[in-house]
Short mmCIF file of C-alpha atoms and ligand atoms in Angstrom, two decimals:
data_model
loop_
_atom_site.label_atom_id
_atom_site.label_comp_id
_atom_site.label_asym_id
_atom_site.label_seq_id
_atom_site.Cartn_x
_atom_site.Cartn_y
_atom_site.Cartn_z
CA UNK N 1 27.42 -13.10 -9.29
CA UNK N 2 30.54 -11.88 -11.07
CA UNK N 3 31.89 -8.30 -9.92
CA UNK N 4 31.73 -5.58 -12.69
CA UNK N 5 35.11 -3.88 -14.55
CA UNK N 6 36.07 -1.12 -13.28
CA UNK N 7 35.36 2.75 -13.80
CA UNK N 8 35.83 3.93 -17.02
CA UNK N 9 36.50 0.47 -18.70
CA UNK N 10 34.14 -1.13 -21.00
CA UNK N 11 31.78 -3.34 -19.43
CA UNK N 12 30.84 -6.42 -21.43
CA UNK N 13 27.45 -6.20 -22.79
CA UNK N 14 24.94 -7.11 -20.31
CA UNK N 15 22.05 -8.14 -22.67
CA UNK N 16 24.47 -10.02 -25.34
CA UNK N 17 21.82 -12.51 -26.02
CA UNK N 18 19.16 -9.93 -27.63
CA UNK N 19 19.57 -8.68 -31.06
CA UNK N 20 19.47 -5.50 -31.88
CA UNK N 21 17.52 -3.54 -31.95
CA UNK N 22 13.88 -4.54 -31.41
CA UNK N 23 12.14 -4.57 -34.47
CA UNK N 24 8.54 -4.12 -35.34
CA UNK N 25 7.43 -7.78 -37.33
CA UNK N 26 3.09 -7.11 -37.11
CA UNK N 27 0.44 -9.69 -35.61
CA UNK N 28 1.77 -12.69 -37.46
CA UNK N 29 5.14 -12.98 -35.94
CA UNK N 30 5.83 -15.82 -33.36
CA UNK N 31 9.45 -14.18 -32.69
CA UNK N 32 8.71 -13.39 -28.53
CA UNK N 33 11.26 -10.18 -28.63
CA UNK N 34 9.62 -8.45 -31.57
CA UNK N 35 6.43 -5.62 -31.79
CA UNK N 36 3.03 -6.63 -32.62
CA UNK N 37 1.54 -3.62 -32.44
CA UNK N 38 4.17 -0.63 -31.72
CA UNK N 39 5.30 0.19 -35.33
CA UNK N 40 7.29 3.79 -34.20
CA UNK N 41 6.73 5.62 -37.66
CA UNK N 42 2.99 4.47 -38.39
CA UNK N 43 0.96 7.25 -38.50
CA UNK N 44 -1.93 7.08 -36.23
CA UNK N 45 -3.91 10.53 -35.90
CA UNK N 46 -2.04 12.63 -37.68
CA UNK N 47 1.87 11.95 -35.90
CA UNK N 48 3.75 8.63 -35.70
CA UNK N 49 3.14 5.89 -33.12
CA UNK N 50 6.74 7.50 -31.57
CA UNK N 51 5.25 10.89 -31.00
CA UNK N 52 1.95 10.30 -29.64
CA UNK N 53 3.21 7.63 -27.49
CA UNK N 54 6.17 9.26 -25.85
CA UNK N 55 7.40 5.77 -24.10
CA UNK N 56 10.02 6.04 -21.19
CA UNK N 57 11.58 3.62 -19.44
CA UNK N 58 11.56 3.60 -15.55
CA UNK N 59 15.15 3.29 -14.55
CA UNK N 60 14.46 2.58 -10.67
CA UNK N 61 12.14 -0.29 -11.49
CA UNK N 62 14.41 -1.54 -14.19
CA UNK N 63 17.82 -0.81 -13.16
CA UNK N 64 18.15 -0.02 -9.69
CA UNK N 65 16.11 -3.05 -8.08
CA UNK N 66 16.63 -6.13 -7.42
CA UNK N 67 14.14 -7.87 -7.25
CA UNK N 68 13.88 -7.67 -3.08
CA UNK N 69 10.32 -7.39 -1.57
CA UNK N 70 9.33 -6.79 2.22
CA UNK N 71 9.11 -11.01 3.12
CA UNK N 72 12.66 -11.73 0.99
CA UNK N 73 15.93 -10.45 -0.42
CA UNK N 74 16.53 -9.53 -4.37
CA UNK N 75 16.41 -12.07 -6.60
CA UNK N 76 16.82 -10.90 -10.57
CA UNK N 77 19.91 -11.19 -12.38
CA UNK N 78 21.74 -7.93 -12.44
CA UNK N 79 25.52 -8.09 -12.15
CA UNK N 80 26.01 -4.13 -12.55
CA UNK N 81 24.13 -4.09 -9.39
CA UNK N 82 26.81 -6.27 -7.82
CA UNK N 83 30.08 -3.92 -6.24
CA UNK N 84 30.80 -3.34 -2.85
CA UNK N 85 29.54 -0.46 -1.13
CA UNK N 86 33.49 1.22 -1.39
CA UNK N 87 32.61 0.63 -5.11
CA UNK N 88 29.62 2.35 -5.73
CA UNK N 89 29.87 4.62 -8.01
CA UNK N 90 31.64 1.46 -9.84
CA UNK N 91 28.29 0.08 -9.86
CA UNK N 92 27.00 3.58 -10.62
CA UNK N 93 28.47 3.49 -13.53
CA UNK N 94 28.14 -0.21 -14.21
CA UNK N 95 24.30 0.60 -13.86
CA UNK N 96 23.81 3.22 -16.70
CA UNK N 97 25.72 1.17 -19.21
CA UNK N 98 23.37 -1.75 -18.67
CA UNK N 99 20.47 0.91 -18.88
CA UNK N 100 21.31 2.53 -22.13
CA UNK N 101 22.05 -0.80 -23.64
CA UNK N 102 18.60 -1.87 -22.59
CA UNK N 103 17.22 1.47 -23.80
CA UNK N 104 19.01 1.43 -27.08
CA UNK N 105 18.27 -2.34 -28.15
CA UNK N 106 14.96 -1.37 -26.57
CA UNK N 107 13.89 1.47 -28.77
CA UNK N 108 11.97 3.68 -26.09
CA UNK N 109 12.51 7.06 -27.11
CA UNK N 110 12.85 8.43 -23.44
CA UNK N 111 13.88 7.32 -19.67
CA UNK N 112 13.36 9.00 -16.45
CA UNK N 113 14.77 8.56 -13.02
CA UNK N 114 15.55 9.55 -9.77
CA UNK N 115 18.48 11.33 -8.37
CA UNK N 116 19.30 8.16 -6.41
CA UNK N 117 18.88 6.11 -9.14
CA UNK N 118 21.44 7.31 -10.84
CA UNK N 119 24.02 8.36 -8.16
CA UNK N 120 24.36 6.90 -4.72
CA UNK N 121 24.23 9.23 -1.84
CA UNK N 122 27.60 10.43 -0.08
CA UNK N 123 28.90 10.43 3.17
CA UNK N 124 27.84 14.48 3.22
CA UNK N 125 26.12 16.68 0.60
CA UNK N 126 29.24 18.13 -0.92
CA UNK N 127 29.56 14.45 -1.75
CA UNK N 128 26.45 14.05 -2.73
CA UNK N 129 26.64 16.67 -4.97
CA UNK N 130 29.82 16.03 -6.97
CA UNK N 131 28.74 12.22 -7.73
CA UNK N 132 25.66 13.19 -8.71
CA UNK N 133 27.23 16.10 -11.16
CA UNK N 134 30.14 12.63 -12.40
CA UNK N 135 26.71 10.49 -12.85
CA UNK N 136 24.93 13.61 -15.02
CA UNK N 137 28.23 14.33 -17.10
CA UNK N 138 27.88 10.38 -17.95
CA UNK N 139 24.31 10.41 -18.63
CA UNK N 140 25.02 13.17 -21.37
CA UNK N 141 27.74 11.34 -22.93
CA UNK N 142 25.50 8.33 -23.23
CA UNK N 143 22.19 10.40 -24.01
CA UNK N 144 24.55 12.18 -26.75
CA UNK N 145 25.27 8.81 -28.55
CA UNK N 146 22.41 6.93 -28.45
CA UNK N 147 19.93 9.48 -28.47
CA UNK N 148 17.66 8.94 -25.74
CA UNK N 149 15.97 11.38 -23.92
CA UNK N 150 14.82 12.81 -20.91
CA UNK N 151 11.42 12.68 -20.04
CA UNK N 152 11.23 13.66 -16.57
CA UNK N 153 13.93 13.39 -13.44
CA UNK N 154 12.81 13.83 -9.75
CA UNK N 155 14.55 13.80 -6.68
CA UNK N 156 14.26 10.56 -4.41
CA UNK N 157 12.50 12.57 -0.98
CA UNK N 158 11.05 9.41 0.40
CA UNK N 159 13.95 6.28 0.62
CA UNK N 160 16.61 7.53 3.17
CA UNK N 161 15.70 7.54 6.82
CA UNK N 162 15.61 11.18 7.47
CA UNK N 163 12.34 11.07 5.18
CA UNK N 164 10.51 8.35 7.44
CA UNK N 165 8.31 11.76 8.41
CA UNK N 166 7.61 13.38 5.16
CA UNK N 167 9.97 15.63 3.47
CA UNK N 168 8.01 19.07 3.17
CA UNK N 169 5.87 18.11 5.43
CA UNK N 170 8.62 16.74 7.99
CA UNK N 171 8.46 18.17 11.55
CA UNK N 172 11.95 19.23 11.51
CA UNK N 173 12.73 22.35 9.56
CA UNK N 174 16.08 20.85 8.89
CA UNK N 175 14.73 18.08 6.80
CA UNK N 176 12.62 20.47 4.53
CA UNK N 177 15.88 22.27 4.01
CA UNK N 178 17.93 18.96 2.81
CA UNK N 179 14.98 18.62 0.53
CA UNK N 180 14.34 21.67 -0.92
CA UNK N 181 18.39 21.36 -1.53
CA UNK N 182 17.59 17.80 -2.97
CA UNK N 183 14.97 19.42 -5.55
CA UNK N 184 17.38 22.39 -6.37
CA UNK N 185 20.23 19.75 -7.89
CA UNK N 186 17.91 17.37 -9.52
CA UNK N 187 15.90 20.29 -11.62
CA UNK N 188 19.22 21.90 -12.13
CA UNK N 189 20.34 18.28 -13.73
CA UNK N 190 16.95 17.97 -15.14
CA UNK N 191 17.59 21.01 -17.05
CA UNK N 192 20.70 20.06 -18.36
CA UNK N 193 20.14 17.15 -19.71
CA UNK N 194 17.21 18.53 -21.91
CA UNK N 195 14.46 17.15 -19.48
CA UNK N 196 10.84 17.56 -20.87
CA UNK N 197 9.38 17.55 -17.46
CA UNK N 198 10.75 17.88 -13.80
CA UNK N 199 7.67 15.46 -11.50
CA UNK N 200 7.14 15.62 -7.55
CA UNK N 201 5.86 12.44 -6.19
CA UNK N 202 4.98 13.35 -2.95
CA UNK N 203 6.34 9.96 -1.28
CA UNK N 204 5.84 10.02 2.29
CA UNK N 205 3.73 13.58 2.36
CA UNK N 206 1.12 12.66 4.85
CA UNK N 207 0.19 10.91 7.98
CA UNK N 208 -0.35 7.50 9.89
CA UNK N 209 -2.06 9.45 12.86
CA UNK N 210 -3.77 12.73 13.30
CA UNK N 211 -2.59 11.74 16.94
CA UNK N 212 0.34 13.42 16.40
CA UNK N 213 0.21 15.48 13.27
CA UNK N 214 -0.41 19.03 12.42
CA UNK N 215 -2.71 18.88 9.46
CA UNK N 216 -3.18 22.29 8.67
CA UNK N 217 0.82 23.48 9.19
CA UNK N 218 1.91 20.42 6.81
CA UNK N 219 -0.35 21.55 4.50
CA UNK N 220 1.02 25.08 4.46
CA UNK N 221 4.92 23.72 4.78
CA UNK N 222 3.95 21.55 1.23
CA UNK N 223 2.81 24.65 -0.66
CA UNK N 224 5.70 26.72 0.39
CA UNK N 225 7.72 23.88 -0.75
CA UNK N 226 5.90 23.52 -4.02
CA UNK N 227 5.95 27.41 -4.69
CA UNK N 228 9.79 27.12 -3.67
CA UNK N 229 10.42 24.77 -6.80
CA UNK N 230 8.40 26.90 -9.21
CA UNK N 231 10.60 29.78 -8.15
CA UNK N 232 13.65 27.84 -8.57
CA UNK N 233 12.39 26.75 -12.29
CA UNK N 234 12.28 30.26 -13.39
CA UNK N 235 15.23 31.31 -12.00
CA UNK N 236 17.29 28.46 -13.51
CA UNK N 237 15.32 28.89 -16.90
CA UNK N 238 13.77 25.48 -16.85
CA UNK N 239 10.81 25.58 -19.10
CA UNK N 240 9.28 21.96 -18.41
CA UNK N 241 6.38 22.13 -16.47
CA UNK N 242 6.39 20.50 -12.88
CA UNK N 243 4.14 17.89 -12.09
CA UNK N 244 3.31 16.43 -8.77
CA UNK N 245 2.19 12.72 -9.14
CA UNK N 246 -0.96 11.86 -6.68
CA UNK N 247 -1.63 8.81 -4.81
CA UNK N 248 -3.88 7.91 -1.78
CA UNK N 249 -2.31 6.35 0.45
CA UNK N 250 1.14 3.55 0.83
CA UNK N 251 3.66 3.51 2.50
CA UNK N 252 1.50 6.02 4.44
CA UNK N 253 -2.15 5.46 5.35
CA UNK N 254 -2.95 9.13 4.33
CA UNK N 255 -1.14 11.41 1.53
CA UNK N 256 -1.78 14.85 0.88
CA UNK N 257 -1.78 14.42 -2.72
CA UNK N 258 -4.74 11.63 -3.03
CA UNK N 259 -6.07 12.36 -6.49
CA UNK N 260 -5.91 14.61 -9.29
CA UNK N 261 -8.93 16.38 -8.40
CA UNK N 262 -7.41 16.76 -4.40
CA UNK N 263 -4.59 18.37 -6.32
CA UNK N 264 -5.53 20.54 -8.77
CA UNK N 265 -7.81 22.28 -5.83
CA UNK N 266 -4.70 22.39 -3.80
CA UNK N 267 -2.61 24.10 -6.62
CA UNK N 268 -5.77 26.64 -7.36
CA UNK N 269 -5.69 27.47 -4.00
CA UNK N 270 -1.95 28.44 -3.87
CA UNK N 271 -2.00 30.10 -7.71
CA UNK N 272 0.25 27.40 -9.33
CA UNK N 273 -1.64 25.78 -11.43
CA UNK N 274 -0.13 25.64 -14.71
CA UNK N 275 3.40 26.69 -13.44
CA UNK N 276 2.45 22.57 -11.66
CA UNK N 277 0.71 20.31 -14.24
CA UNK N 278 0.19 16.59 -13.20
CA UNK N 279 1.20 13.26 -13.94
CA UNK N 280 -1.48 10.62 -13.17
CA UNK N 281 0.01 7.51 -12.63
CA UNK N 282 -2.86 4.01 -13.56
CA UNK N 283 -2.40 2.03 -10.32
CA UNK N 284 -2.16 5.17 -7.96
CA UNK N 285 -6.02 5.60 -9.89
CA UNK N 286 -7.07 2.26 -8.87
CA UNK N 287 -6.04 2.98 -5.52
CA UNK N 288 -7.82 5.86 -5.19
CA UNK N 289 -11.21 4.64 -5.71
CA UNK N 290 -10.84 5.66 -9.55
CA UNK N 291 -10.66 4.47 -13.29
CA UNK N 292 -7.69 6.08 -14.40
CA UNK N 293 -9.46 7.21 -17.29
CA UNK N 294 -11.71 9.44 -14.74
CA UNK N 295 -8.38 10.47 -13.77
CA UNK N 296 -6.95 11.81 -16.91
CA UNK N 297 -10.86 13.10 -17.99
CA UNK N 298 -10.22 14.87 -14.48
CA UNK N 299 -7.61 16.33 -14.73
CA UNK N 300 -7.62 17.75 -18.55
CA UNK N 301 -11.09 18.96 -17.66
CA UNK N 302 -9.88 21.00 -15.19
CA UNK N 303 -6.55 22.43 -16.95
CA UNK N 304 -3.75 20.06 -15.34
CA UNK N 305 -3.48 17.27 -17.96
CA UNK N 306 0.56 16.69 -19.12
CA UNK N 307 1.57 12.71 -18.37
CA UNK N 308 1.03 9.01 -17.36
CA UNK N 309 3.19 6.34 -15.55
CA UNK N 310 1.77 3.59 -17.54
CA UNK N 311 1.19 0.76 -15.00
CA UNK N 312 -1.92 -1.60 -13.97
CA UNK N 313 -3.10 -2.55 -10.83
CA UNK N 314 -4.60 -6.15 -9.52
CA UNK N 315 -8.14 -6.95 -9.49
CA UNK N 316 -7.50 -8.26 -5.78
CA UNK N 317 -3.97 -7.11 -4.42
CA UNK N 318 -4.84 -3.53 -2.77
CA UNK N 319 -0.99 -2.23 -2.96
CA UNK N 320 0.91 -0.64 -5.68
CA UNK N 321 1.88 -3.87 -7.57
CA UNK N 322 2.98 -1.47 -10.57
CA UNK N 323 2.72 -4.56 -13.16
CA UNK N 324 3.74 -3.55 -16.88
CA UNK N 325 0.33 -2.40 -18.95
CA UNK N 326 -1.49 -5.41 -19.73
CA UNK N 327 -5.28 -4.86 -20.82
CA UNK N 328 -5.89 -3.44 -24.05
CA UNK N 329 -9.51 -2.33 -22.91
CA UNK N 330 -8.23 -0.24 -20.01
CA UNK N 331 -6.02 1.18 -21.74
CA UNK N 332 -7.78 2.21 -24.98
CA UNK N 333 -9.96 4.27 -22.31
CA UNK N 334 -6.85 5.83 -20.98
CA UNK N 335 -6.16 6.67 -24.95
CA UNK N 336 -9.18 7.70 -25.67
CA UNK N 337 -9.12 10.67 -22.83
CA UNK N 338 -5.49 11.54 -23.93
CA UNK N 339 -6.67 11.94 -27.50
CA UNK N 340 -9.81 13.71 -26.29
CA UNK N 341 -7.45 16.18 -24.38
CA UNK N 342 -5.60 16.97 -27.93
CA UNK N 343 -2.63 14.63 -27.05
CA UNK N 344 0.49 14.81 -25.08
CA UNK N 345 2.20 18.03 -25.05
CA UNK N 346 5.79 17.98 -22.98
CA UNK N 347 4.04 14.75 -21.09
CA UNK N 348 4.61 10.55 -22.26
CA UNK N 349 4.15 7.50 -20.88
CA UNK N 350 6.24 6.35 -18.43
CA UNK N 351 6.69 2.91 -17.54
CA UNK N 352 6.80 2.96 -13.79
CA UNK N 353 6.54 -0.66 -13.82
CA UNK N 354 8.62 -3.67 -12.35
CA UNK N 355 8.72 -7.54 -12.99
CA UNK N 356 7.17 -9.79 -10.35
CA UNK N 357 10.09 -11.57 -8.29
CA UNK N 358 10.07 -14.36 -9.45
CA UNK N 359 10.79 -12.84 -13.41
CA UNK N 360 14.55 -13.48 -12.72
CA UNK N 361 16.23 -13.43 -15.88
CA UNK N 362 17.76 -10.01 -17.39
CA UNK N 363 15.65 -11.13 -20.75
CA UNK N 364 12.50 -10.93 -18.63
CA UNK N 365 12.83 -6.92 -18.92
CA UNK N 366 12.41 -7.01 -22.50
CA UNK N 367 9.77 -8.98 -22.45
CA UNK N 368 7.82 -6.75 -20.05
CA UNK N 369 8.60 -3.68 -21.90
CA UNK N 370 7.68 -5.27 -25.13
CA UNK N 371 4.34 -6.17 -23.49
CA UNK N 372 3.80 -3.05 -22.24
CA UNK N 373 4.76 -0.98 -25.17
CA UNK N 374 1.87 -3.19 -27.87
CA UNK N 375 -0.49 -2.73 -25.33
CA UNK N 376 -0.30 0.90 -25.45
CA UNK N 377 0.07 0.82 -29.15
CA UNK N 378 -3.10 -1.48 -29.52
CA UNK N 379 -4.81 1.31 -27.20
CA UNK N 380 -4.06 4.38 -28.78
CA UNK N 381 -5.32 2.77 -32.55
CA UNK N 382 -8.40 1.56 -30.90
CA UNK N 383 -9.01 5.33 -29.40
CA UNK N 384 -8.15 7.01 -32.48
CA UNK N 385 -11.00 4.61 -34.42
CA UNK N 386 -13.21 5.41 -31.63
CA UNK N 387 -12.83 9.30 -32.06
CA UNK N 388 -13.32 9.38 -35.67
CA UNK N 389 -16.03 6.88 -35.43
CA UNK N 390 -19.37 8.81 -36.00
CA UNK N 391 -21.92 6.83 -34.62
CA UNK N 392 -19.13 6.76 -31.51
CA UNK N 393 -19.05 10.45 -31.51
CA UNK N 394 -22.81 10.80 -31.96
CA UNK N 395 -23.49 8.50 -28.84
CA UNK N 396 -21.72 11.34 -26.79
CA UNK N 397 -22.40 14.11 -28.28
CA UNK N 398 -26.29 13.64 -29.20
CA UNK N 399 -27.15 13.22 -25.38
CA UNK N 400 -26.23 16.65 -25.11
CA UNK N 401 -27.73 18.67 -28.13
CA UNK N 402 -30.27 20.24 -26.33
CA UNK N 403 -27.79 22.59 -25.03
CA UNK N 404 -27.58 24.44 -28.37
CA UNK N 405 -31.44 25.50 -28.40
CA UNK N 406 -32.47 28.55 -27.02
CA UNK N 407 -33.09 27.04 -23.47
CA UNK N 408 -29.92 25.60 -22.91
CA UNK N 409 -28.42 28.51 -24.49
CA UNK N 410 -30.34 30.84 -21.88
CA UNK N 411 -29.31 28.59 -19.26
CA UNK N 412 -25.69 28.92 -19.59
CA UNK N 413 -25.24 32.29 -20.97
CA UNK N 414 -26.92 32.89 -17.81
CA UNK N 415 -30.21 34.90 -18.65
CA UNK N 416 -32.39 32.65 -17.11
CA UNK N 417 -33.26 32.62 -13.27
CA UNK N 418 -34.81 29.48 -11.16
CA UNK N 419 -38.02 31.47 -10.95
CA UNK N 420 -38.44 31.69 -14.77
CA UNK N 421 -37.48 28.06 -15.01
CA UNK N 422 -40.26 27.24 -12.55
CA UNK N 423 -42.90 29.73 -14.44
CA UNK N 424 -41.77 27.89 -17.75
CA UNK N 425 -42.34 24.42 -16.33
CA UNK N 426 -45.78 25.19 -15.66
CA UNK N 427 -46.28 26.01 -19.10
CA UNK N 428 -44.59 22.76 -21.07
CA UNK N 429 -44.86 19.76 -18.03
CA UNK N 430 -42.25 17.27 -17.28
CA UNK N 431 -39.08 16.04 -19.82
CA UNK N 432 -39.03 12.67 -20.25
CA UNK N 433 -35.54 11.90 -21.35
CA UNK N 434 -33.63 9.72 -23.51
CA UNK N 435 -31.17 6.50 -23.18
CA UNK N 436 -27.82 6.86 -22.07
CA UNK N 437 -26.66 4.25 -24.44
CA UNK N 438 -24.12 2.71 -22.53
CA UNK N 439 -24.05 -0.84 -23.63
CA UNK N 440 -24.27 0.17 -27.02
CA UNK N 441 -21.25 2.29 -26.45
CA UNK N 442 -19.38 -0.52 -24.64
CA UNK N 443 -20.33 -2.60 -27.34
CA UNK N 444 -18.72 -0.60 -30.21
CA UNK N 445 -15.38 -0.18 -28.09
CA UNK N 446 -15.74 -3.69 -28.01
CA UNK N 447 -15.98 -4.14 -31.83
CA UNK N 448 -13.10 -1.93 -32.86
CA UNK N 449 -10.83 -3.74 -30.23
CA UNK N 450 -11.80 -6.56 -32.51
CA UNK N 451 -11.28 -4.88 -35.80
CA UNK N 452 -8.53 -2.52 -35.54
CA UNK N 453 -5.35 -4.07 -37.19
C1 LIG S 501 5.71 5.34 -6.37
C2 LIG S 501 5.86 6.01 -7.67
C3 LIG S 501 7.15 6.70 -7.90
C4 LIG S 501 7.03 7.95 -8.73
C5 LIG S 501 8.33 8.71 -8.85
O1 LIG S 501 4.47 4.77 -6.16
O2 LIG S 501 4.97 5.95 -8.50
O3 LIG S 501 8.02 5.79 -8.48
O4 LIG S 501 6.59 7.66 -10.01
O5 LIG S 501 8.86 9.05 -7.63
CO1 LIG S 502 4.83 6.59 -10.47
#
């Protein structure tokens, strides 16, 4: 493939054969690289499709890979990917210009990425250091024009070699320090650039053998890592919340952070909770034994609610194949908890999602976005119908309504002792119960995913 212009010079446009920008054209249009569903200024609850949908794009997925899997080498089209390795921060910069022409034609409101996404690593951390502070001083010139924003950078603790043990949880004292210094520049950048959120996926935090591995000291080394970067937020005035992204296992058999609820009682136990919020990513829920609905339900139940990487699983492949969004009805039960937790705050969706390898073409990326981004605008109209449907609402909340007589009332406010309960029983025999009117609930979501236009 042809080699890319050099720094500073004006690359040629890398998606020349898309018009821009992406435009909105409703259900009827045939037109392939148009919006069916995501209309960014339609109102839907009370703010536009825009702000309750908080859309990033993923720039590893998008614009850092190529396409390689573990059986083969890359194979999609993506000539700023293409300098030498003497040239890399040619490529570096070739990369962001393709990105932010994608973004802009795109019409995602936000990106995120990785400190190695964006800057290649040097030959020592000084390096390091000075091409990632080039790559950020770029990034704000092109974030100033077009307008895109931040929604969450992270620091890449899990792809170079010295991670192959874990990064806070690493053995080696030395490799918690490179870390930690890792995390220190990428929230500082973070912060710069406006970021909403700063995220800690915990990518090779955990074990393949309890042959060999301290349990108990890596769990003590990840919360003095953890309460490390909260420290470091406050003292650099980063207001963004942190949020550590679970997932159960891959590449390692067993991660520390398996599931939101795994978390949250980790981050109660140290006192951050709150200070560390979490993003729940769909196909890390799958994995885990869990609907990722349970998984947003979970954690906005329990106080930790702020974001989603917006990706699906496959019914049969039991890996992280991070496929763009694609079923409405999973989805609209993903919505429906968001809405039910009062909406995204600092938090969005993130699409941590990548084209299969054999999607080749650079045109293929619009497509999946496209895809992605209707399906999650079908999903959040179907949840908003569903919470201001009444006989929705009263299939919920009738099941419960007992709890405002006086019994329930004396249960919880906690006047009541299992001794009464037992004298009362005698007195007025056994409940009987009702339905839990699950089909009938199934049925309705069913019906608006049929109605809603
Ligand atoms: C990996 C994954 C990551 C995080 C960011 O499974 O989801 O891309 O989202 O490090
Ligand atoms: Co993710």
């Amino acid at each position: 493939m042809a080699g890319g212009s050099p720094v500073g010079g004006d690359p040629p446009p890398f998606f020349a054969e898309v018009p821009e920008p992406i435009e909105f054209e409703g259900l009827d249009t045939d037109n392939p690289l148009a919006f069916r569903w995501y209309d960014a200024q339609r109102e839907v609850g009370g703010h536009t499709m825009a702000e309750q949908l908080r859309f990033a794009v993923s720039y590893w997925h998008s614009f850092a890979a190529d396409g390689a899997d573990m059986f083969g080498s890359g194979t999609w089209d993506r000539p700023w990917l293409d300098a030498s390795p003497e040239d890399a921060m040619t490529a570096a910069h070739q990369k962001m210009a393709a990105a932010f022409e994608f973004m802009e034609k795109l019409g995602a409101p936000f990106m995120c990425f990785h400190d190695r996404d964006i800057a290649p690593e040097g030959s020592t951390f000084a390096e390091t250091r000075s091409r990632l502070a080039e790559m950020g001083d770029a990034m704000a010139v092109h974030m100033e024009r077009s307008g895109i924003r931040l929604l969450w950078g992270t620091a890449n603790l899990f792809s170079h070699p010295r991670y192959r043990s874990g990064a806070a949880t690493n053995p080696d004292p030395e490799v918690f320090a490179h870390a930690a210094a890792q995390v220190a520049d990428a929230m500082e950048l973070t912060k710069r650039l406006g970021g909403a959120n700063y995220v800690l996926w915990g990518g090779r935090e955990g074990y393949d053998t309890l042959l060999t591995t301290d349990y108990k000291r890596e769990l003590e080394q990840l919360a003095r890592f953890l309460t490390m970067a909260v420290e470091h937020k406050h003292r650099i005035g980063f207001d963004g919340p942190l949020l550590i992204e679970p997932k159960p296992f891959e590449p390692l058999k067993h991660h520390y952070d398996r599931d939101v609820a795994t978390v949250i009682g980790f981050l109660e136990r140290h006192d951050l909770l709150g200070e560390v919020m979490l993003n729940v990513e769909v196909n890390h829920a799958t994995l885990a034994g869990h609907d990722a609905a349970h998984e947003v339900a979970t954690a906005a139940a329990l106080g930790g609610f702020c974001s989603i990487d917006a990706n699906s699983g496959d019914d049969r492949l039991g890996w992280d194949v991070d496929r763009f969004p694609v079923s409405v009805e999973q989805m609209s039960l993903v919505m429906l908890e968001v809405l039910r937790a009062g909406g995204f705050t600092t938090g969005g969706l993130n699409f941590d999602a990548k084209l299969r390898r054999q999607s080749t073409d650079r045109v293929d990326l619009f497509h999946a976005h496209i895809g992605g981004m209707d399906t999650m605008a079908h999903a959040l109209v179907v949840a908003d119908e569903l919470i201001d449907d009444e006989t929705f609402g009263r299939l919920r909340a009738g099941r419960y309504l007992g709890w405002n007589d006086d019994l329930g009332r004396s249960i919880l406010g906690g006047e009541v002792s299992l001794a009464d309960l037992a004298d009362r029983a005698a007195g007025v025999g056994a409940p009987e119960g009702r339905s839990g009117d699950q089909e009938r609930a199934e049925n309705l979501v069913a019906a608006v995913i049929d109605r809603v236009r």
